[in-house]
Amino acid sequence: MEPEMEDNTLELMNTSVMESQNHVDDLSTKKTTILTKLSNGPVMTGSRKRPSEGNCDKEKEQCIALFDQWSETDQVEFVEHLISHMCHYQHGHINSYLKPMLQRDFITALPAQGLDHIAENILSFLDAQSLCSAELVCKEWQRVISEGMLWKKLIERMVRTDPLWKGLSERHQWEKYLFKNRTTEVPPNSYYHSLYPKIIQDIETIEANWRCGRHNLQRIQCRSENSKGVYCLQYDDDKIISGLRDNSIKIWDKQSLECLKILTGHTGSVLCLQYDERVIVTGSSDSTVRVWDVTSGEVLNTLIHHNEAVLHLRFCNGLMVTCSKDRSIAVWDMASPTDISLRRVLVGHRAAVNVVDFDDKYIVSASGDRTIKVWSTSTCEFVRTLNGHKRGIACLQYRDRLVVSGSSDNTIRLWDIECGACLRVLEGHEELVRCIRFDNKRIVSGAYDGKIKVWDLQAALDPRAPASTLCLRTLVEHSGRVFRLQFDEFQIISSSHDDTILIWDFLNVSTNGQSEGRSPSRTYTYISR
């Protein structure tokens, strides 16, 4: 290359670099000038600035042109600096402007991206009130809820988690429309939407019936020539199994109230029983425990261990615990109905052991010696004693941390099993409290005064609740001592020394003007020959 051309090329290159550098320096200088003006200018916090002059629009255009040429970091820094020089009302205006820009209707946006299932899954966690509100947001939200069958899913979730909902689904037969996939013939979402408030109305009616004592009463007369009492019972949707003083076990059809079968073999009164889908296990005053086939009624096993009457028993998951008038507790391994072996004998009570209950952690026993004893289920070692009752203890139930016991001191006590503290004393029965059961809402007790009392469990666990508010209702229909009862969300079934089994139905209540707390009864009498 000739020297003259080389000099011209270098001159052009130098000129270009200088112009580029000048442009950058110019932008930087202008930015610095703007920031400097902001920094030096007064911050108006108390009063508004004077109105802008006519050259405002031109200056704004220049600022925007410069702003567009900066990097994102420089832009953010500049805006932060700018906002710091504004007054409070200007901040509020900017906030109102930015708020809708930052919001996103993700429920509408997701289906547009082919993600309907995610939108449905998000809305499926809503409760009923929120789901109603969501339907009103816009047509797209309503479409997602409808096509996703979210009212159906809400009802299914309630049925899975709440026994009251599950029971209603079975009794009112809308369970058949649940837990079916979309390929199966199912009603539209609108059916479930209209079904939900009807279920809520049913639940409110049942709760009101419990509070007011409104019920329909059915009565089974169990008299035989030498019988004077029904000592124990258990029921399910199809049958009631009862143990009687006449040494027999009677199985009743729960719908027709007819006696289906009589099991005989004990030589003393049947004092306690429990059954599952395979076997019935009974304890008797003849000191034996018998295992029966629940279908055929055949005796599968007889356990001879206790020296006196077997007063109570419980079995679950291959473990059985029995207790006796001989003051002992026997822990058994149940490999099968015919293979039952004694694991351990627990001794410590100073009087008859009237009742036992257990779970994976503790075995709990109560005695005529006025104490409740707690034992380790896994090791069978003694853990602690619960003291408080002034006379012998006739009944108890144990679940989670709560123990509820009834005594011949006429009181019911609630205990924390972990620390042994008595949480509440319930008073109201006039004689020995013979049987007691509780669920998440209620305690139901039966006593030798012939009365059944319904108590508010949650109020009883609240130390601030007045004692006068704890007993919700007293039911009086038995003419003798109440020996045993069991209940669920819809009914109480009780047995008595008066040789009857009563079914107190709080779901199917007559509305023909019957007096509160009493209902017409249907009676079936079985005469044993």
Short mmCIF file of C-alpha atoms in Angstrom, two decimals:
data_model
loop_
_atom_site.label_atom_id
_atom_site.label_comp_id
_atom_site.label_asym_id
_atom_site.label_seq_id
_atom_site.Cartn_x
_atom_site.Cartn_y
_atom_site.Cartn_z
CA MET A 1 0.00 0.00 0.00
CA GLU A 2 1.26 3.50 -0.90
CA PRO A 3 2.08 5.83 2.02
CA GLU A 4 -0.59 8.38 1.02
CA MET A 5 -3.43 5.82 0.97
CA GLU A 6 -2.29 4.33 4.26
CA ASP A 7 -2.39 7.77 5.90
CA ASN A 8 -5.97 8.37 4.62
CA THR A 9 -7.17 5.00 5.93
CA LEU A 10 -5.70 5.61 9.36
CA GLU A 11 -7.26 9.07 9.41
CA LEU A 12 -10.71 7.66 8.61
CA MET A 13 -10.36 4.94 11.27
CA ASN A 14 -9.31 7.46 13.88
CA THR A 15 -12.15 9.76 12.93
CA SER A 16 -14.72 6.87 13.27
CA VAL A 17 -13.39 5.81 16.67
CA MET A 18 -13.42 9.38 17.89
CA GLU A 19 -17.04 9.89 16.72
CA SER A 20 -18.16 6.65 18.45
CA GLN A 21 -16.38 7.63 21.64
CA ASN A 22 -17.88 11.11 21.45
CA HIS A 23 -21.37 9.57 21.05
CA VAL A 24 -20.91 7.36 24.14
CA ASP A 25 -19.46 10.26 26.08
CA ASP A 26 -22.38 12.38 24.97
CA LEU A 27 -24.94 9.78 26.22
CA SER A 28 -23.06 9.40 29.46
CA THR A 29 -22.83 13.17 29.85
CA LYS A 30 -26.55 13.61 29.19
CA LYS A 31 -27.44 10.83 31.61
CA THR A 32 -25.12 12.37 34.21
CA THR A 33 -26.66 15.76 33.54
CA ILE A 34 -30.18 14.41 34.07
CA LEU A 35 -29.18 12.59 37.26
CA THR A 36 -27.28 15.64 38.48
CA LYS A 37 -30.31 17.85 37.91
CA LEU A 38 -32.40 15.36 39.84
CA SER A 39 -29.86 15.23 42.64
CA ASN A 40 -29.52 18.99 42.87
CA GLY A 41 -33.18 19.72 42.41
CA PRO A 42 -35.50 20.14 45.42
CA VAL A 43 -37.54 17.13 46.62
CA MET A 44 -41.16 18.28 46.82
CA THR A 45 -42.79 16.32 49.61
CA GLY A 46 -45.18 18.86 51.03
CA SER A 47 -46.44 20.74 47.96
CA ARG A 48 -46.74 20.12 44.25
CA LYS A 49 -44.29 21.65 41.75
CA ARG A 50 -45.29 24.55 39.49
CA PRO A 51 -47.02 23.65 36.21
CA SER A 52 -44.66 22.62 33.40
CA GLU A 53 -43.93 25.08 30.59
CA GLY A 54 -44.60 24.50 26.90
CA ASN A 55 -41.34 22.73 26.15
CA CYS A 56 -42.25 19.76 28.46
CA ASP A 57 -43.31 17.46 25.62
CA LYS A 58 -40.09 18.08 23.71
CA GLU A 59 -38.00 17.42 26.80
CA LYS A 60 -39.92 14.18 27.49
CA GLU A 61 -39.22 12.97 23.97
CA GLN A 62 -35.53 13.69 24.40
CA CYS A 63 -35.47 11.85 27.75
CA ILE A 64 -37.22 8.83 26.29
CA ALA A 65 -34.87 8.76 23.32
CA LEU A 66 -31.90 8.77 25.67
CA PHE A 67 -33.58 6.25 28.04
CA ASP A 68 -34.11 3.77 25.18
CA GLN A 69 -30.37 3.75 24.43
CA TRP A 70 -29.31 2.77 27.96
CA SER A 71 -28.82 -0.73 29.27
CA GLU A 72 -31.57 -2.35 31.41
CA THR A 73 -29.43 -1.94 34.53
CA ASP A 74 -28.95 1.77 33.83
CA GLN A 75 -32.67 2.17 33.13
CA VAL A 76 -33.63 0.57 36.45
CA GLU A 77 -31.09 2.68 38.30
CA PHE A 78 -32.41 5.85 36.65
CA VAL A 79 -36.09 5.03 37.41
CA GLU A 80 -35.27 4.24 41.05
CA HIS A 81 -33.48 7.57 41.29
CA LEU A 82 -36.40 9.31 39.62
CA ILE A 83 -38.97 7.77 41.95
CA SER A 84 -36.94 8.79 45.01
CA HIS A 85 -37.46 12.42 43.98
CA MET A 86 -41.25 12.14 43.84
CA CYS A 87 -43.74 12.91 46.57
CA HIS A 88 -46.18 10.50 48.23
CA TYR A 89 -49.21 11.12 46.04
CA GLN A 90 -47.05 10.53 42.96
CA HIS A 91 -45.91 7.20 44.43
CA GLY A 92 -49.57 6.22 44.88
CA HIS A 93 -50.37 7.12 41.29
CA ILE A 94 -47.45 5.06 39.99
CA ASN A 95 -48.50 2.12 42.18
CA SER A 96 -52.03 2.23 40.75
CA TYR A 97 -50.55 2.31 37.25
CA LEU A 98 -48.20 -0.64 37.85
CA LYS A 99 -50.61 -2.89 39.75
CA PRO A 100 -52.69 -4.11 36.78
CA MET A 101 -49.52 -4.47 34.69
CA LEU A 102 -48.12 -6.94 37.26
CA GLN A 103 -51.29 -9.03 37.55
CA ARG A 104 -51.78 -12.19 35.48
CA ASP A 105 -54.98 -14.17 34.94
CA PHE A 106 -53.17 -17.50 35.08
CA ILE A 107 -56.41 -19.52 35.06
CA THR A 108 -57.26 -18.04 31.66
CA ALA A 109 -53.64 -18.11 30.43
CA LEU A 110 -52.97 -21.78 31.24
CA PRO A 111 -55.67 -23.31 28.96
CA ALA A 112 -54.45 -21.04 26.15
CA GLN A 113 -51.11 -22.84 26.48
CA GLY A 114 -52.79 -26.26 26.46
CA LEU A 115 -52.47 -26.60 30.26
CA ASP A 116 -56.14 -26.96 31.24
CA HIS A 117 -55.28 -29.72 33.72
CA ILE A 118 -53.04 -27.38 35.72
CA ALA A 119 -55.77 -24.73 35.94
CA GLU A 120 -58.25 -27.40 37.06
CA ASN A 121 -55.83 -28.75 39.65
CA ILE A 122 -55.28 -25.28 41.13
CA LEU A 123 -59.00 -24.55 41.43
CA SER A 124 -59.73 -28.03 42.82
CA PHE A 125 -58.23 -26.95 46.17
CA LEU A 126 -60.92 -24.31 46.71
CA ASP A 127 -63.69 -24.70 49.26
CA ALA A 128 -67.33 -24.34 48.25
CA GLN A 129 -67.61 -20.60 48.92
CA SER A 130 -64.42 -19.83 47.00
CA LEU A 131 -65.51 -22.09 44.14
CA CYS A 132 -68.77 -20.16 43.85
CA SER A 133 -66.81 -16.90 43.71
CA ALA A 134 -64.42 -18.31 41.12
CA GLU A 135 -67.33 -19.19 38.82
CA LEU A 136 -68.31 -15.51 38.77
CA VAL A 137 -64.88 -14.17 37.75
CA CYS A 138 -65.38 -14.67 34.01
CA LYS A 139 -66.68 -17.15 31.45
CA GLU A 140 -63.26 -18.79 31.06
CA TRP A 141 -63.02 -19.55 34.80
CA GLN A 142 -66.57 -20.90 34.72
CA ARG A 143 -65.64 -23.11 31.75
CA VAL A 144 -62.58 -24.52 33.54
CA ILE A 145 -64.68 -25.32 36.63
CA SER A 146 -67.46 -26.91 34.60
CA GLU A 147 -65.30 -28.99 32.26
CA GLY A 148 -63.03 -29.99 35.14
CA MET A 149 -66.06 -31.28 37.13
CA LEU A 150 -64.72 -29.42 40.15
CA TRP A 151 -67.97 -29.60 42.15
CA LYS A 152 -67.86 -33.36 41.76
CA LYS A 153 -64.24 -33.39 42.93
CA LEU A 154 -65.09 -31.21 45.95
CA ILE A 155 -67.85 -33.61 47.03
CA GLU A 156 -65.53 -36.59 46.50
CA ARG A 157 -62.89 -34.94 48.68
CA MET A 158 -65.42 -34.42 51.46
CA VAL A 159 -66.65 -38.02 51.21
CA ARG A 160 -63.08 -39.31 51.49
CA THR A 161 -62.23 -37.24 54.56
CA ASP A 162 -65.48 -36.84 56.53
CA PRO A 163 -67.44 -39.85 57.89
CA LEU A 164 -70.66 -37.84 57.92
CA TRP A 165 -70.38 -37.12 54.19
CA LYS A 166 -69.50 -40.73 53.48
CA GLY A 167 -72.49 -41.96 55.46
CA LEU A 168 -74.85 -39.59 53.67
CA SER A 169 -73.50 -40.64 50.27
CA GLU A 170 -74.29 -44.26 51.09
CA ARG A 171 -77.69 -43.68 52.66
CA HIS A 172 -78.96 -41.22 50.02
CA GLN A 173 -77.39 -43.23 47.19
CA TRP A 174 -75.54 -40.42 45.43
CA GLU A 175 -72.30 -42.29 46.09
CA LYS A 176 -72.89 -44.13 42.78
CA TYR A 177 -72.24 -40.87 40.91
CA LEU A 178 -68.83 -40.36 42.55
CA PHE A 179 -65.32 -41.68 41.94
CA LYS A 180 -66.00 -42.43 38.27
CA ASN A 181 -63.73 -41.25 35.46
CA ARG A 182 -64.90 -39.02 32.63
CA THR A 183 -65.37 -41.88 30.22
CA THR A 184 -68.10 -43.32 32.44
CA GLU A 185 -71.64 -42.03 32.20
CA VAL A 186 -71.85 -39.34 34.90
CA PRO A 187 -74.15 -36.33 35.38
CA PRO A 188 -72.90 -32.87 34.32
CA ASN A 189 -71.10 -30.51 36.69
CA SER A 190 -74.38 -28.64 37.30
CA TYR A 191 -75.81 -31.74 39.01
CA TYR A 192 -73.02 -31.72 41.59
CA HIS A 193 -73.28 -27.95 41.97
CA SER A 194 -76.95 -28.27 42.93
CA LEU A 195 -76.26 -31.38 45.05
CA TYR A 196 -73.74 -29.62 47.31
CA PRO A 197 -76.20 -27.25 49.07
CA LYS A 198 -78.63 -30.14 49.57
CA ILE A 199 -75.92 -32.09 51.37
CA ILE A 200 -75.13 -29.08 53.54
CA GLN A 201 -78.84 -28.80 54.41
CA ASP A 202 -78.94 -32.50 55.36
CA ILE A 203 -75.90 -32.07 57.61
CA GLU A 204 -77.39 -29.02 59.33
CA THR A 205 -80.62 -30.94 59.90
CA ILE A 206 -78.79 -33.91 61.44
CA GLU A 207 -76.75 -31.64 63.73
CA ALA A 208 -79.95 -29.87 64.81
CA ASN A 209 -81.60 -33.24 65.52
CA TRP A 210 -78.68 -34.23 67.78
CA ARG A 211 -78.81 -30.91 69.63
CA CYS A 212 -82.57 -31.00 70.09
CA GLY A 213 -82.88 -34.73 70.72
CA ARG A 214 -85.19 -35.31 67.75
CA HIS A 215 -85.02 -38.93 66.68
CA ASN A 216 -86.94 -41.87 65.34
CA LEU A 217 -86.92 -44.79 67.77
CA GLN A 218 -86.87 -48.49 66.94
CA ARG A 219 -87.01 -51.14 69.64
CA ILE A 220 -85.94 -54.78 69.65
CA GLN A 221 -87.40 -56.86 72.48
CA CYS A 222 -84.87 -59.59 73.32
CA ARG A 223 -86.74 -61.36 76.14
CA SER A 224 -86.41 -65.06 76.67
CA GLU A 225 -87.54 -67.25 79.54
CA ASN A 226 -84.43 -66.78 81.69
CA SER A 227 -82.99 -63.53 80.33
CA LYS A 228 -82.77 -60.27 82.24
CA GLY A 229 -80.42 -58.14 80.20
CA VAL A 230 -78.47 -57.41 77.01
CA TYR A 231 -74.93 -56.90 78.23
CA CYS A 232 -73.07 -56.02 75.03
CA LEU A 233 -73.54 -55.24 71.33
CA GLN A 234 -71.88 -54.14 68.13
CA TYR A 235 -73.45 -53.20 64.80
CA ASP A 236 -72.78 -52.33 61.18
CA ASP A 237 -75.07 -51.34 58.28
CA ASP A 238 -76.50 -54.84 57.97
CA LYS A 239 -76.65 -56.42 61.41
CA ILE A 240 -76.56 -56.04 65.18
CA ILE A 241 -74.77 -58.68 67.25
CA SER A 242 -75.70 -58.78 70.94
CA GLY A 243 -74.55 -60.75 73.97
CA LEU A 244 -77.20 -61.65 76.53
CA ARG A 245 -77.45 -62.72 80.11
CA ASP A 246 -79.09 -65.98 78.97
CA ASN A 247 -75.63 -67.17 77.72
CA SER A 248 -76.48 -66.63 74.03
CA ILE A 249 -75.30 -64.39 71.21
CA LYS A 250 -78.12 -63.14 69.00
CA ILE A 251 -77.60 -61.73 65.51
CA TRP A 252 -80.29 -59.30 64.28
CA ASP A 253 -81.09 -57.96 60.82
CA LYS A 254 -80.67 -54.20 61.14
CA GLN A 255 -83.38 -53.37 58.61
CA SER A 256 -86.14 -55.83 59.51
CA LEU A 257 -85.06 -56.18 63.19
CA GLU A 258 -85.61 -59.93 62.93
CA CYS A 259 -83.36 -62.39 64.72
CA LEU A 260 -81.23 -64.11 62.08
CA LYS A 261 -79.21 -66.49 64.23
CA ILE A 262 -78.57 -67.57 67.81
CA LEU A 263 -75.13 -68.79 68.87
CA THR A 264 -74.92 -70.98 71.95
CA GLY A 265 -71.99 -72.53 73.74
CA HIS A 266 -71.11 -70.32 76.69
CA THR A 267 -72.23 -71.59 80.09
CA GLY A 268 -72.43 -68.11 81.57
CA SER A 269 -73.64 -64.64 80.59
CA VAL A 270 -72.02 -63.11 77.51
CA LEU A 271 -70.47 -59.97 78.97
CA CYS A 272 -68.42 -58.61 76.07
CA LEU A 273 -67.95 -59.11 72.33
CA GLN A 274 -66.27 -57.75 69.25
CA TYR A 275 -66.46 -58.87 65.62
CA ASP A 276 -64.89 -58.15 62.25
CA GLU A 277 -65.52 -59.51 58.76
CA ARG A 278 -64.28 -63.01 59.75
CA VAL A 279 -64.90 -63.75 63.42
CA ILE A 280 -66.90 -62.89 66.52
CA VAL A 281 -64.93 -62.99 69.78
CA THR A 282 -66.91 -63.19 73.02
CA GLY A 283 -66.07 -63.15 76.72
CA SER A 284 -68.28 -64.68 79.38
CA SER A 285 -68.86 -65.05 83.08
CA ASP A 286 -67.88 -68.69 82.52
CA SER A 287 -64.25 -67.37 82.42
CA THR A 288 -63.70 -68.34 78.77
CA VAL A 289 -63.13 -66.49 75.52
CA ARG A 290 -64.72 -68.03 72.44
CA VAL A 291 -64.02 -67.35 68.78
CA TRP A 292 -66.90 -67.89 66.32
CA ASP A 293 -67.11 -67.86 62.53
CA VAL A 294 -69.15 -64.75 61.76
CA THR A 295 -70.87 -66.39 58.77
CA SER A 296 -71.59 -69.93 59.93
CA GLY A 297 -71.72 -69.34 63.69
CA GLU A 298 -69.37 -72.27 64.26
CA VAL A 299 -67.07 -72.18 67.31
CA LEU A 300 -63.49 -71.98 66.01
CA ASN A 301 -61.56 -71.64 69.26
CA THR A 302 -62.01 -71.54 73.04
CA LEU A 303 -59.42 -69.80 75.22
CA ILE A 304 -59.24 -70.91 78.84
CA HIS A 305 -56.95 -68.68 80.86
CA HIS A 306 -58.76 -66.36 83.27
CA ASN A 307 -59.89 -67.67 86.65
CA GLU A 308 -63.03 -65.54 86.80
CA ALA A 309 -65.44 -63.74 84.48
CA VAL A 310 -64.01 -62.14 81.33
CA LEU A 311 -65.35 -58.60 81.62
CA HIS A 312 -64.04 -56.96 78.45
CA LEU A 313 -61.92 -57.59 75.36
CA ARG A 314 -60.52 -55.81 72.31
CA PHE A 315 -58.70 -57.13 69.23
CA CYS A 316 -57.07 -55.47 66.24
CA ASN A 317 -54.25 -56.21 63.76
CA GLY A 318 -53.28 -59.58 65.20
CA LEU A 319 -53.35 -58.49 68.84
CA MET A 320 -56.06 -59.17 71.44
CA VAL A 321 -56.33 -57.91 75.03
CA THR A 322 -58.74 -59.40 77.56
CA CYS A 323 -59.42 -58.44 81.17
CA SER A 324 -61.13 -60.20 84.03
CA LYS A 325 -62.67 -60.10 87.43
CA ASP A 326 -59.50 -61.99 88.51
CA ARG A 327 -57.69 -58.56 88.39
CA SER A 328 -55.45 -59.50 85.45
CA ILE A 329 -55.04 -58.43 81.84
CA ALA A 330 -54.04 -60.97 79.18
CA VAL A 331 -52.29 -59.95 75.96
CA TRP A 332 -52.70 -62.44 73.08
CA ASP A 333 -51.13 -62.87 69.63
CA MET A 334 -53.77 -63.76 67.02
CA ALA A 335 -52.05 -65.38 64.06
CA SER A 336 -55.40 -66.78 62.94
CA PRO A 337 -58.76 -67.61 64.55
CA THR A 338 -57.43 -71.05 65.47
CA ASP A 339 -53.88 -69.96 66.32
CA ILE A 340 -54.05 -67.65 69.33
CA SER A 341 -51.24 -67.66 71.90
CA LEU A 342 -50.76 -65.87 75.20
CA ARG A 343 -48.00 -63.26 75.01
CA ARG A 344 -48.07 -61.63 78.44
CA VAL A 345 -50.16 -61.26 81.59
CA LEU A 346 -50.31 -57.73 83.05
CA VAL A 347 -50.78 -57.54 86.81
CA GLY A 348 -51.08 -54.40 88.90
CA HIS A 349 -54.73 -53.63 89.56
CA ARG A 350 -56.06 -54.34 93.05
CA ALA A 351 -59.65 -55.09 91.95
CA ALA A 352 -61.53 -56.45 88.95
CA VAL A 353 -60.34 -55.01 85.63
CA ASN A 354 -63.57 -53.87 84.01
CA VAL A 355 -62.44 -52.51 80.65
CA VAL A 356 -59.45 -52.35 78.28
CA ASP A 357 -58.61 -50.46 75.10
CA PHE A 358 -55.44 -50.16 73.07
CA ASP A 359 -53.65 -48.90 69.98
CA ASP A 360 -50.12 -49.33 68.62
CA LYS A 361 -48.65 -47.28 71.46
CA TYR A 362 -50.58 -47.96 74.66
CA ILE A 363 -52.82 -50.49 76.37
CA VAL A 364 -55.21 -48.74 78.76
CA SER A 365 -57.09 -50.54 81.54
CA ALA A 366 -59.57 -49.40 84.18
CA SER A 367 -60.53 -51.14 87.40
CA GLY A 368 -62.75 -51.20 90.41
CA ASP A 369 -59.68 -49.99 92.33
CA ARG A 370 -60.48 -46.43 91.06
CA THR A 371 -57.42 -46.24 88.78
CA ILE A 372 -56.63 -46.23 85.07
CA LYS A 373 -53.33 -47.86 84.19
CA VAL A 374 -51.33 -47.29 81.02
CA TRP A 375 -49.03 -49.97 79.58
CA SER A 376 -46.71 -50.07 76.57
CA THR A 377 -48.27 -52.08 73.74
CA SER A 378 -44.92 -53.20 72.33
CA THR A 379 -43.16 -54.16 75.59
CA CYS A 380 -46.19 -54.68 77.88
CA GLU A 381 -44.33 -52.65 80.53
CA PHE A 382 -46.21 -50.40 82.94
CA VAL A 383 -46.09 -46.68 82.02
CA ARG A 384 -48.26 -44.65 84.42
CA THR A 385 -51.44 -44.51 86.52
CA LEU A 386 -54.26 -41.99 86.09
CA ASN A 387 -55.81 -41.12 89.47
CA GLY A 388 -58.89 -39.02 90.10
CA HIS A 389 -62.08 -41.06 90.21
CA LYS A 390 -63.47 -41.45 93.71
CA ARG A 391 -64.99 -44.88 93.10
CA GLY A 392 -64.49 -47.83 90.73
CA ILE A 393 -64.26 -47.24 86.99
CA ALA A 394 -66.72 -49.15 84.81
CA CYS A 395 -65.92 -48.00 81.25
CA LEU A 396 -63.49 -46.07 79.08
CA GLN A 397 -62.49 -45.36 75.51
CA TYR A 398 -59.01 -44.38 74.33
CA ARG A 399 -58.02 -42.69 71.06
CA ASP A 400 -55.00 -40.57 70.15
CA ARG A 401 -54.09 -38.69 73.35
CA LEU A 402 -57.58 -38.72 74.84
CA VAL A 403 -59.02 -41.15 77.38
CA VAL A 404 -62.66 -40.79 78.48
CA SER A 405 -63.78 -42.82 81.49
CA GLY A 406 -67.00 -43.40 83.41
CA SER A 407 -67.24 -44.40 87.06
CA SER A 408 -69.51 -45.45 89.86
CA ASP A 409 -68.85 -42.01 91.35
CA ASN A 410 -71.42 -40.94 88.67
CA THR A 411 -68.89 -38.79 86.78
CA ILE A 412 -67.12 -38.86 83.45
CA ARG A 413 -63.48 -37.77 83.23
CA LEU A 414 -61.39 -36.71 80.25
CA TRP A 415 -57.65 -37.41 80.44
CA ASP A 416 -54.49 -36.60 78.53
CA ILE A 417 -52.79 -39.99 78.37
CA GLU A 418 -49.32 -38.55 77.76
CA CYS A 419 -49.08 -36.47 80.92
CA GLY A 420 -51.82 -38.13 82.99
CA ALA A 421 -53.70 -34.86 83.57
CA CYS A 422 -57.47 -34.81 84.06
CA LEU A 423 -58.79 -32.29 81.53
CA ARG A 424 -62.45 -32.14 82.58
CA VAL A 425 -65.01 -33.74 84.88
CA LEU A 426 -68.55 -34.15 83.48
CA GLU A 427 -71.35 -34.39 86.01
CA GLY A 428 -75.01 -35.15 85.37
CA HIS A 429 -75.69 -38.86 85.71
CA GLU A 430 -77.38 -39.92 88.93
CA GLU A 431 -75.94 -43.43 89.10
CA LEU A 432 -72.95 -45.46 87.89
CA VAL A 433 -71.77 -44.54 84.38
CA ARG A 434 -71.70 -47.97 82.72
CA CYS A 435 -70.78 -47.28 79.06
CA ILE A 436 -69.15 -44.47 77.13
CA ARG A 437 -68.14 -43.74 73.54
CA PHE A 438 -66.82 -40.63 71.77
CA ASP A 439 -65.96 -39.40 68.27
CA ASN A 440 -64.60 -36.06 67.06
CA LYS A 441 -67.73 -34.14 68.07
CA ARG A 442 -69.56 -35.91 70.88
CA ILE A 443 -69.36 -38.08 73.94
CA VAL A 444 -72.32 -40.41 74.48
CA SER A 445 -72.72 -42.05 77.88
CA GLY A 446 -75.15 -44.55 79.39
CA ALA A 447 -75.72 -45.14 83.08
CA TYR A 448 -77.55 -47.21 85.65
CA ASP A 449 -80.05 -44.34 85.97
CA GLY A 450 -81.47 -45.55 82.63
CA LYS A 451 -80.42 -42.35 80.85
CA ILE A 452 -78.25 -41.72 77.83
CA LYS A 453 -76.51 -38.34 77.72
CA VAL A 454 -74.98 -36.60 74.71
CA TRP A 455 -72.08 -34.23 75.50
CA ASP A 456 -70.24 -31.66 73.42
CA LEU A 457 -66.68 -33.01 73.22
CA GLN A 458 -65.06 -29.88 71.83
CA ALA A 459 -66.63 -27.73 74.53
CA ALA A 460 -65.58 -30.25 77.18
CA LEU A 461 -61.97 -29.89 76.00
CA ASP A 462 -62.18 -26.09 76.27
CA PRO A 463 -61.44 -25.06 79.88
CA ARG A 464 -63.31 -21.78 79.32
CA ALA A 465 -66.61 -23.52 78.47
CA PRO A 466 -69.14 -23.35 81.34
CA ALA A 467 -70.15 -26.73 82.77
CA SER A 468 -73.81 -25.93 82.09
CA THR A 469 -73.21 -25.95 78.31
CA LEU A 470 -71.55 -29.36 78.05
CA CYS A 471 -74.55 -31.73 78.13
CA LEU A 472 -76.45 -31.27 74.87
CA ARG A 473 -79.30 -33.69 75.46
CA THR A 474 -80.54 -36.40 77.81
CA LEU A 475 -82.39 -39.32 76.18
CA VAL A 476 -84.80 -41.32 78.32
CA GLU A 477 -86.44 -44.42 76.86
CA HIS A 478 -84.84 -47.38 78.67
CA SER A 479 -86.69 -48.61 81.75
CA GLY A 480 -83.60 -50.26 83.21
CA ARG A 481 -79.85 -49.84 83.51
CA VAL A 482 -78.05 -49.00 80.27
CA PHE A 483 -75.33 -51.62 79.79
CA ARG A 484 -73.79 -50.86 76.42
CA LEU A 485 -74.02 -48.40 73.53
CA GLN A 486 -72.38 -47.61 70.23
CA PHE A 487 -73.01 -44.65 67.93
CA ASP A 488 -72.05 -43.01 64.67
CA GLU A 489 -72.97 -39.74 62.91
CA PHE A 490 -76.59 -40.82 62.39
CA GLN A 491 -77.66 -43.02 65.29
CA ILE A 492 -77.14 -44.47 68.75
CA ILE A 493 -77.77 -48.15 69.41
CA SER A 494 -78.03 -49.07 73.09
CA SER A 495 -78.84 -52.13 75.20
CA SER A 496 -80.18 -52.42 78.70
CA HIS A 497 -81.14 -54.51 81.67
CA ASP A 498 -84.73 -54.04 80.42
CA ASP A 499 -83.92 -56.67 77.73
CA THR A 500 -84.24 -54.23 74.84
CA ILE A 501 -82.01 -52.89 72.11
CA LEU A 502 -82.95 -49.34 71.08
CA ILE A 503 -82.02 -47.69 67.78
CA TRP A 504 -82.06 -43.88 68.06
CA ASP A 505 -82.14 -42.59 64.47
CA PHE A 506 -81.22 -38.88 64.05
CA LEU A 507 -81.28 -38.99 60.24
CA ASN A 508 -84.75 -40.29 59.37
CA VAL A 509 -86.78 -38.18 61.77
CA SER A 510 -90.55 -37.94 61.47
CA THR A 511 -91.89 -34.41 60.93
CA ASN A 512 -95.52 -35.12 61.81
CA GLY A 513 -95.53 -33.00 64.96
CA GLN A 514 -94.12 -35.44 67.47
CA SER A 515 -92.90 -33.88 70.68
CA GLU A 516 -89.24 -32.91 70.88
CA GLY A 517 -86.90 -35.64 72.02
CA ARG A 518 -89.37 -38.48 71.49
CA SER A 519 -90.44 -40.32 68.36
CA PRO A 520 -92.82 -43.13 67.50
CA SER A 521 -91.19 -46.51 67.90
CA ARG A 522 -91.30 -49.70 65.91
CA THR A 523 -90.99 -52.83 68.01
CA TYR A 524 -89.95 -56.37 67.18
CA THR A 525 -90.15 -59.03 69.85
CA TYR A 526 -88.21 -62.27 69.63
CA ILE A 527 -89.28 -65.04 71.98
CA SER A 528 -86.68 -67.74 72.52
CA ARG A 529 -88.06 -71.20 73.14
#
